[in-house]
Coordinates of C-alpha atoms and ligand atoms in Angstrom, one line a residue:
M120 CA 15.7 -11.9 -30.7
T121 CA 13.3 -10.9 -34.0
L122 CA 10.6 -8.7 -33.0
K123 CA 7.8 -11.5 -33.2
K124 CA 10.4 -13.4 -30.8
L125 CA 9.8 -10.4 -28.1
S126 CA 6.9 -10.4 -28.2
N127 CA 6.4 -13.5 -27.5
Y128 CA 8.3 -13.4 -24.7
Y129 CA 6.2 -11.2 -22.5
L130 CA 3.1 -13.4 -23.6
I131 CA 2.3 -16.2 -21.1
K132 CA -0.5 -18.0 -22.1
P133 CA -3.0 -15.5 -23.9
M134 CA -6.5 -17.3 -22.6
S135 CA -4.9 -18.5 -19.1
R136 CA -5.0 -16.8 -15.4
T137 CA -2.6 -16.4 -13.6
V138 CA -3.6 -16.1 -10.0
L139 CA -1.3 -13.3 -7.8
L140 CA -0.3 -14.1 -4.7
N141 CA 2.2 -11.1 -4.0
P142 CA 1.2 -7.9 -2.3
G143 CA 0.5 -6.0 -6.0
P144 CA 0.0 -5.6 -8.4
V145 CA -3.5 -7.7 -8.0
N146 CA -6.0 -9.5 -9.9
I147 CA -8.4 -7.0 -11.1
T148 CA -12.1 -7.6 -12.1
D149 CA -12.9 -7.7 -15.9
K150 CA -15.0 -4.1 -15.4
V151 CA -11.5 -2.8 -13.9
R152 CA -10.0 -4.3 -17.0
Q153 CA -12.5 -2.6 -20.0
A154 CA -12.2 0.4 -18.0
M155 CA -8.5 1.3 -19.7
T156 CA -9.8 0.4 -23.2
L157 CA -11.8 4.3 -22.8
P158 CA -11.0 6.4 -25.1
D159 CA -7.7 8.0 -25.9
L160 CA -7.8 11.4 -23.9
C161 CA -5.9 14.1 -23.5
H162 CA -5.4 15.5 -19.9
R163 CA -6.3 18.8 -20.6
E164 CA -9.6 18.5 -22.0
K165 CA -12.7 18.9 -19.6
E166 CA -13.0 14.6 -19.8
F167 CA -9.6 14.3 -17.6
S168 CA -10.5 16.9 -15.2
N169 CA -14.1 15.0 -14.4
L170 CA -12.3 12.1 -14.5
M171 CA -10.3 13.3 -11.9
A172 CA -12.6 15.6 -9.8
A173 CA -14.6 11.7 -9.3
I174 CA -11.5 9.8 -8.6
R175 CA -10.6 12.4 -5.5
A176 CA -14.6 12.5 -4.5
K177 CA -14.7 8.3 -4.5
L178 CA -11.5 7.7 -2.4
L179 CA -12.8 10.6 0.3
Q180 CA -16.3 8.7 -0.3
A181 CA -15.4 5.5 0.3
F182 CA -13.1 5.7 3.2
N183 CA -16.2 8.1 4.8
I184 CA -13.6 11.2 5.3
E185 CA -14.8 13.9 2.7
E186 CA -15.6 16.2 6.1
T187 CA -11.9 16.4 6.9
F188 CA -10.0 15.5 4.1
T189 CA -9.0 15.6 0.8
S190 CA -7.0 14.2 -1.6
V191 CA -4.3 14.2 -4.5
L192 CA -3.7 11.8 -6.7
V193 CA -0.2 10.9 -8.8
S194 CA 0.8 9.0 -11.5
G195 CA 3.7 6.7 -10.0
S196 CA 3.9 3.8 -7.6
G197 CA 3.3 3.7 -4.3
T198 CA 6.4 5.2 -3.4
A199 CA 5.9 8.1 -5.9
A200 CA 3.3 9.2 -3.2
L201 CA 5.1 7.8 -0.5
E202 CA 8.1 10.4 -1.5
M203 CA 5.4 13.2 -2.2
A204 CA 3.9 13.0 1.3
V205 CA 7.4 12.8 3.2
S206 CA 8.9 15.5 1.2
S207 CA 6.3 17.7 1.4
S208 CA 5.1 17.7 5.1
L209 CA 8.2 18.4 7.3
T210 CA 8.4 21.7 8.5
P211 CA 12.0 23.7 7.7
K212 CA 14.0 23.1 11.3
R213 CA 11.6 20.2 12.5
S214 CA 12.0 16.7 12.8
M215 CA 10.7 13.0 12.0
L216 CA 10.5 10.4 13.4
V217 CA 10.4 6.9 11.6
I218 CA 8.9 4.0 12.9
E219 CA 11.3 1.3 11.0
N220 CA 10.4 -2.7 11.1
G221 CA 10.7 -4.0 7.6
V222 CA 11.4 -2.4 4.2
Y223 CA 8.8 -0.4 3.8
G224 CA 9.7 1.7 7.2
E225 CA 13.5 2.1 5.9
R226 CA 12.2 3.2 2.9
I227 CA 10.5 6.1 4.8
G228 CA 13.9 6.7 6.8
K229 CA 15.5 6.5 3.3
L230 CA 13.1 9.0 1.9
C231 CA 13.7 10.9 5.2
D232 CA 18.3 11.0 4.6
V233 CA 17.6 12.3 0.7
Y234 CA 15.9 15.0 1.3
N235 CA 18.4 15.8 4.7
F236 CA 15.6 15.7 6.8
H237 CA 16.5 15.2 10.9
R238 CA 14.8 12.2 12.4
H239 CA 14.5 9.4 14.6
T240 CA 14.5 6.5 14.4
I241 CA 13.2 3.1 16.8
K242 CA 15.4 1.1 14.8
L243 CA 13.7 -3.1 14.8
D244 CA 14.0 -6.3 14.2
W245 CA 11.7 -6.9 11.2
G246 CA 8.3 -8.2 12.4
V247 CA 8.8 -6.9 15.8
P248 CA 6.1 -4.7 17.0
P249 CA 7.6 -1.4 18.3
N250 CA 7.5 -0.2 22.0
L251 CA 4.4 2.2 23.4
D252 CA 6.6 3.4 26.2
D253 CA 9.8 4.0 23.9
I254 CA 7.9 6.7 21.3
E255 CA 6.2 7.9 24.7
S256 CA 9.5 8.8 25.8
I257 CA 11.0 9.7 22.9
L258 CA 8.5 12.0 22.5
K259 CA 8.5 13.9 25.2
K260 CA 12.3 14.0 25.3
Q261 CA 12.5 15.2 21.7
S262 CA 10.2 18.2 20.7
D263 CA 11.5 18.6 17.9
I264 CA 9.5 16.6 15.8
E265 CA 6.7 17.4 13.9
I266 CA 5.8 14.8 13.0
V267 CA 5.7 10.9 13.5
S268 CA 5.8 8.7 10.6
M269 CA 4.9 4.7 10.6
V270 CA 4.0 1.8 8.1
H271 CA 0.5 0.5 9.0
H272 CA 0.7 -3.0 7.3
E273 CA 4.4 -3.5 7.2
T274 CA 4.3 -6.1 3.5
T275 CA 7.9 -7.3 4.3
T276 CA 6.2 -9.5 7.4
G277 CA 2.8 -9.2 7.5
L278 CA 2.8 -7.2 10.4
L279 CA 0.1 -4.8 11.0
N280 CA 1.5 -2.2 13.5
P281 CA -0.7 -0.3 15.4
L282 CA -2.2 2.4 14.3
Q283 CA -4.6 3.4 17.1
S284 CA -2.4 3.4 20.0
I285 CA 0.4 4.8 18.2
G286 CA -1.9 7.5 16.4
E287 CA -2.8 8.9 20.0
L288 CA 0.1 8.7 21.4
A289 CA 1.0 11.1 18.5
K290 CA -2.1 13.4 19.0
K291 CA -1.5 13.5 22.9
Y292 CA 1.7 15.0 22.7
G293 CA 1.0 17.2 18.9
K294 CA 2.4 15.7 16.9
I295 CA 1.4 15.2 13.1
F296 CA 0.6 11.3 12.3
L297 CA 2.2 10.6 8.4
V298 CA 1.4 6.7 8.4
D299 CA 2.0 4.4 5.1
C300 CA -1.4 2.9 4.6
I301 CA -0.2 1.5 1.0
S302 CA -1.0 -1.8 1.5
S303 CA -3.4 -1.9 4.5
L304 CA -6.6 0.4 3.3
A305 CA -9.5 -0.9 1.7
G306 CA -8.0 -4.5 3.5
D307 CA -7.8 -3.6 6.7
E308 CA -9.1 -1.3 9.4
V309 CA -7.6 1.8 8.9
D310 CA -9.2 4.5 11.3
F311 CA -8.4 8.2 10.4
T312 CA -9.2 9.7 13.7
S313 CA -5.5 10.6 14.5
I314 CA -4.3 10.7 10.8
D315 CA -3.6 14.1 9.0
L316 CA -1.6 12.0 5.9
A317 CA -2.0 8.7 4.2
V318 CA -0.3 7.3 1.5
G319 CA -2.1 4.9 -0.6
T320 CA -1.7 3.2 -4.0
A321 CA -4.4 1.6 -6.8
N322 CA -3.2 -1.5 -7.2
K323 CA -3.5 -3.2 -3.6
C324 CA -6.5 -3.6 -1.7
L325 CA -7.9 -0.8 -3.7
Q326 CA -8.1 -3.7 -6.2
G327 CA -6.6 -1.7 -9.8
V328 CA -3.9 -1.1 -11.4
P329 CA -0.7 0.2 -11.5
G330 CA 0.1 3.7 -12.4
V331 CA -1.5 6.0 -10.3
S332 CA -1.4 6.7 -5.9
F333 CA -2.4 9.4 -3.9
V334 CA -2.2 11.1 -0.6
L335 CA -5.7 11.6 1.4
F336 CA -4.8 14.6 4.0
R337 CA -6.5 16.2 6.9
K338 CA -7.6 19.8 5.4
K339 CA -7.2 21.3 8.0
D340 CA -3.0 20.9 7.4
L341 CA -3.0 23.0 4.5
G342 CA -2.5 25.9 5.9
R343 CA 0.9 24.5 7.2
L344 CA 2.0 22.5 4.5
I345 CA 1.6 25.3 1.7
K346 CA 3.9 27.2 4.0
I347 CA 6.9 25.4 4.1
P348 CA 9.3 25.1 1.0
A349 CA 9.0 23.2 -2.2
R350 CA 12.2 20.7 -2.6
S351 CA 11.2 18.7 -5.3
L352 CA 9.2 19.7 -8.4
Y353 CA 7.8 16.3 -8.9
F354 CA 6.5 15.4 -5.9
N355 CA 5.5 18.8 -4.3
L356 CA 2.0 18.0 -2.7
T357 CA 0.7 21.1 -2.4
E358 CA 1.7 22.3 -5.7
Y359 CA -0.4 18.7 -7.2
H360 CA -3.4 20.1 -4.7
K361 CA -3.4 23.1 -6.1
A362 CA -4.3 22.3 -9.0
Q363 CA -6.7 19.7 -8.8
E364 CA -9.1 21.5 -7.1
I365 CA -9.5 23.5 -9.6
G366 CA -8.8 20.4 -12.3
K367 CA -5.8 21.4 -13.7
L368 CA -2.9 18.5 -14.1
L369 CA 1.1 19.4 -13.6
F370 CA 2.1 16.6 -16.2
T371 CA 0.6 14.0 -18.3
P372 CA -0.1 11.2 -15.6
A373 CA -1.0 7.9 -16.9
I374 CA -4.6 7.9 -17.9
P375 CA -5.4 4.7 -18.3
A376 CA -4.9 3.8 -14.6
H377 CA -7.2 6.3 -13.6
Y378 CA -9.9 5.2 -16.1
A379 CA -8.9 1.9 -14.1
L380 CA -9.0 3.6 -10.9
D381 CA -12.4 4.8 -10.7
V382 CA -14.3 1.8 -12.1
A383 CA -12.7 0.0 -9.2
L384 CA -13.4 3.1 -6.3
D385 CA -16.9 2.3 -7.6
E386 CA -16.8 -1.4 -7.0
L387 CA -15.2 -0.9 -3.5
I388 CA -17.8 1.9 -3.0
E389 CA -20.7 -1.0 -3.9
E390 CA -18.7 -3.8 -1.6
T391 CA -18.2 -1.0 1.5
V392 CA -15.0 -0.7 3.4
A393 CA -15.9 -2.6 5.9
G394 CA -17.3 -5.7 3.0
R395 CA -13.2 -6.1 1.3
I396 CA -11.9 -6.1 4.7
Y397 CA -14.9 -9.0 5.8
R398 CA -13.7 -10.3 2.5
Y399 CA -10.5 -10.4 2.9
A400 CA -9.9 -11.6 6.7
N401 CA -11.8 -14.8 5.7
C402 CA -9.7 -15.8 3.2
A403 CA -6.6 -14.4 5.3
K404 CA -9.1 -17.5 7.2
F405 CA -9.1 -19.6 5.4
L406 CA -5.8 -19.8 3.9
R407 CA -4.3 -19.8 7.4
D408 CA -6.5 -22.5 8.0
G409 CA -4.4 -24.7 5.2
F410 CA -1.7 -23.3 6.4
K411 CA -2.0 -24.6 9.3
K412 CA -3.2 -28.6 7.9
L413 CA 0.4 -28.4 6.3
N414 CA 1.9 -27.6 9.2
L415 CA 3.8 -24.6 8.1
E416 CA 5.2 -22.0 10.2
Y417 CA 4.0 -18.0 11.0
L418 CA 6.6 -15.0 10.2
I419 CA 4.2 -13.6 12.5
P420 CA 2.1 -14.8 15.6
E421 CA -1.1 -14.5 15.6
G422 CA -3.4 -11.7 16.8
W423 CA 0.1 -9.1 14.7
R424 CA -0.8 -10.1 11.5
S425 CA -2.8 -8.4 9.1
N426 CA -5.9 -9.4 6.4
C427 CA -4.0 -9.1 3.8
L428 CA -0.3 -11.0 3.2
T429 CA 1.0 -14.0 5.3
G430 CA 4.9 -14.0 6.0
L431 CA 5.3 -18.5 6.3
K432 CA 8.9 -20.1 6.8
L433 CA 9.8 -22.1 3.9
P434 CA 9.5 -25.7 4.8
K435 CA 12.4 -27.8 5.3
G436 CA 14.6 -29.2 2.7
V437 CA 12.1 -26.8 0.1
S438 CA 14.0 -24.2 -1.6
Y439 CA 11.7 -20.5 -2.1
E440 CA 12.9 -21.3 -6.3
K441 CA 11.4 -24.4 -6.1
L442 CA 8.7 -24.2 -4.8
H443 CA 7.6 -20.8 -6.2
G444 CA 8.7 -22.2 -9.6
K445 CA 5.7 -25.3 -9.3
L446 CA 3.8 -22.9 -8.3
K447 CA 3.8 -20.8 -11.0
A448 CA 3.2 -24.0 -13.6
N449 CA -0.2 -24.2 -12.4
G450 CA -1.3 -21.0 -12.2
F451 CA -0.5 -19.1 -9.1
V452 CA 2.4 -16.8 -8.3
I453 CA 3.8 -16.1 -4.8
Y454 CA 6.0 -13.7 -3.3
A455 CA 9.4 -14.4 -1.4
G456 CA 11.0 -12.5 1.3
Q457 CA 13.1 -9.5 1.1
G458 CA 16.9 -8.8 2.3
N459 CA 17.7 -11.2 5.3
L460 CA 14.5 -13.3 4.9
S461 CA 15.0 -14.3 0.5
E462 CA 16.1 -17.4 2.2
N463 CA 13.7 -17.9 4.6
I464 CA 10.3 -17.2 4.2
F465 CA 7.9 -17.0 1.5
R466 CA 4.7 -14.4 1.4
I467 CA 0.9 -15.1 0.5
A468 CA -0.9 -12.6 -0.1
N469 CA -4.9 -12.9 -0.5
M470 CA -5.3 -9.1 -1.8
G471 CA -7.5 -8.3 -5.2
D472 CA -10.4 -10.0 -6.8
I473 CA -9.2 -14.3 -6.8
K474 CA -12.0 -16.6 -6.0
K475 CA -12.7 -18.8 -3.1
E476 CA -11.8 -22.0 -5.4
E477 CA -8.8 -20.5 -6.7
F478 CA -7.6 -20.7 -3.4
D479 CA -9.1 -24.3 -2.4
R480 CA -6.7 -24.9 -5.7
F481 CA -3.9 -23.5 -4.1
I482 CA -3.8 -25.2 -0.7
K483 CA -4.7 -28.0 -2.2
I484 CA -1.3 -27.6 -4.4
L485 CA 0.5 -26.1 -1.7
G486 CA -0.3 -29.7 -0.1
T487 CA 1.2 -31.9 -2.9
I488 CA 4.4 -29.8 -2.7
C489 CA 4.8 -28.8 0.9
Ligands
PLP131 C1 4.0 -1.5 -1.7 C2 4.0 -0.5 -0.7 C3 4.9 0.0 -1.3 C4 5.1 1.1 -2.3 O1 5.5 0.5 -3.4 P1 5.6 0.6 -5.0 O2 6.7 -0.6 -5.3 O3 6.3 1.7 -4.7 O4 4.4 0.3 -5.3 C5 5.5 1.1 -0.1 N1 5.0 1.4 1.4 C6 3.9 -0.4 1.5 C7 4.2 -1.6 3.0 C8 4.0 -1.2 0.8 O5 3.1 -2.5 0.7

């Protein structure tokens, strides 16, 4: 391919807008987009230190946890921050309880295995919520468990795991509670009361762009975390924290993604987290009313669904490829199922800066296909 052809290859019609109904990266506002064209910057200069300090503070401010939590930024996708939190938080010789009911819970399990952690696993079929009695009986029996880890919004299916009640159990047995909140922060209510480490990313409900993710952890846990020997060079939580506290960095960050996140956080603080959750809940309700009229079948029963994503069974005789292709031709990108679900379901996320009229148009076009 010539260079010209290559550059045409990824150019989606220059002026057209694609509505992203995938669970991140999301559609961003023009203000966030413009932030990425701010001046070239060296990350060792005080301008970047200030930017980083502002983002770290705004994250805590947005979720109203300034008193008790601190934040650490890491360049990379959400999994970078997840790896940082998991690999840096387990005391040697202790073990982790992992609750798996989707790809992302299984990812926490895989991380434990990569780092040779001893783990106990509650393994469930995808989309099946964990049973609290099972969790309690493991916690009662296995005193080696130091950390209870789980995914809040399991994006695989759209299931919202019961964060509050599992968190209360973790606290009852004196455990550290580590939560992947990557696809729920700012989209579903996250109760920080029992959380010790929360993982998030810029490019989902925070409405920034991919490239930077973060760990929020309880300040009073720092003493314990610092004593844990380094297991990774790039993903060492307390080393990043130490550097970021004095405005320094260990490695070159994704600077444009930081510019964007800073503005995205201003917008979040203005909208408020409660306001955004309310907006997303309304979008989900609008979509679900539409899905119901189209007789589409849900993967997750009512009451267990997140505000941010709906898993739906593919209508009879419609393949995912066909559905995806027709919708894309009309400016909408939807998301396939993962693993065993890839043949049977599709997923519609409602994260990001999407207008009511766009959801309306989407339902109408979906109706013409189904
Ligand atoms: C998106 C997501 C991640 C991280 O995925 P990346 O591709 O690394 O950003 C992790 N956990 C959950 C629940 C997610 O939705």
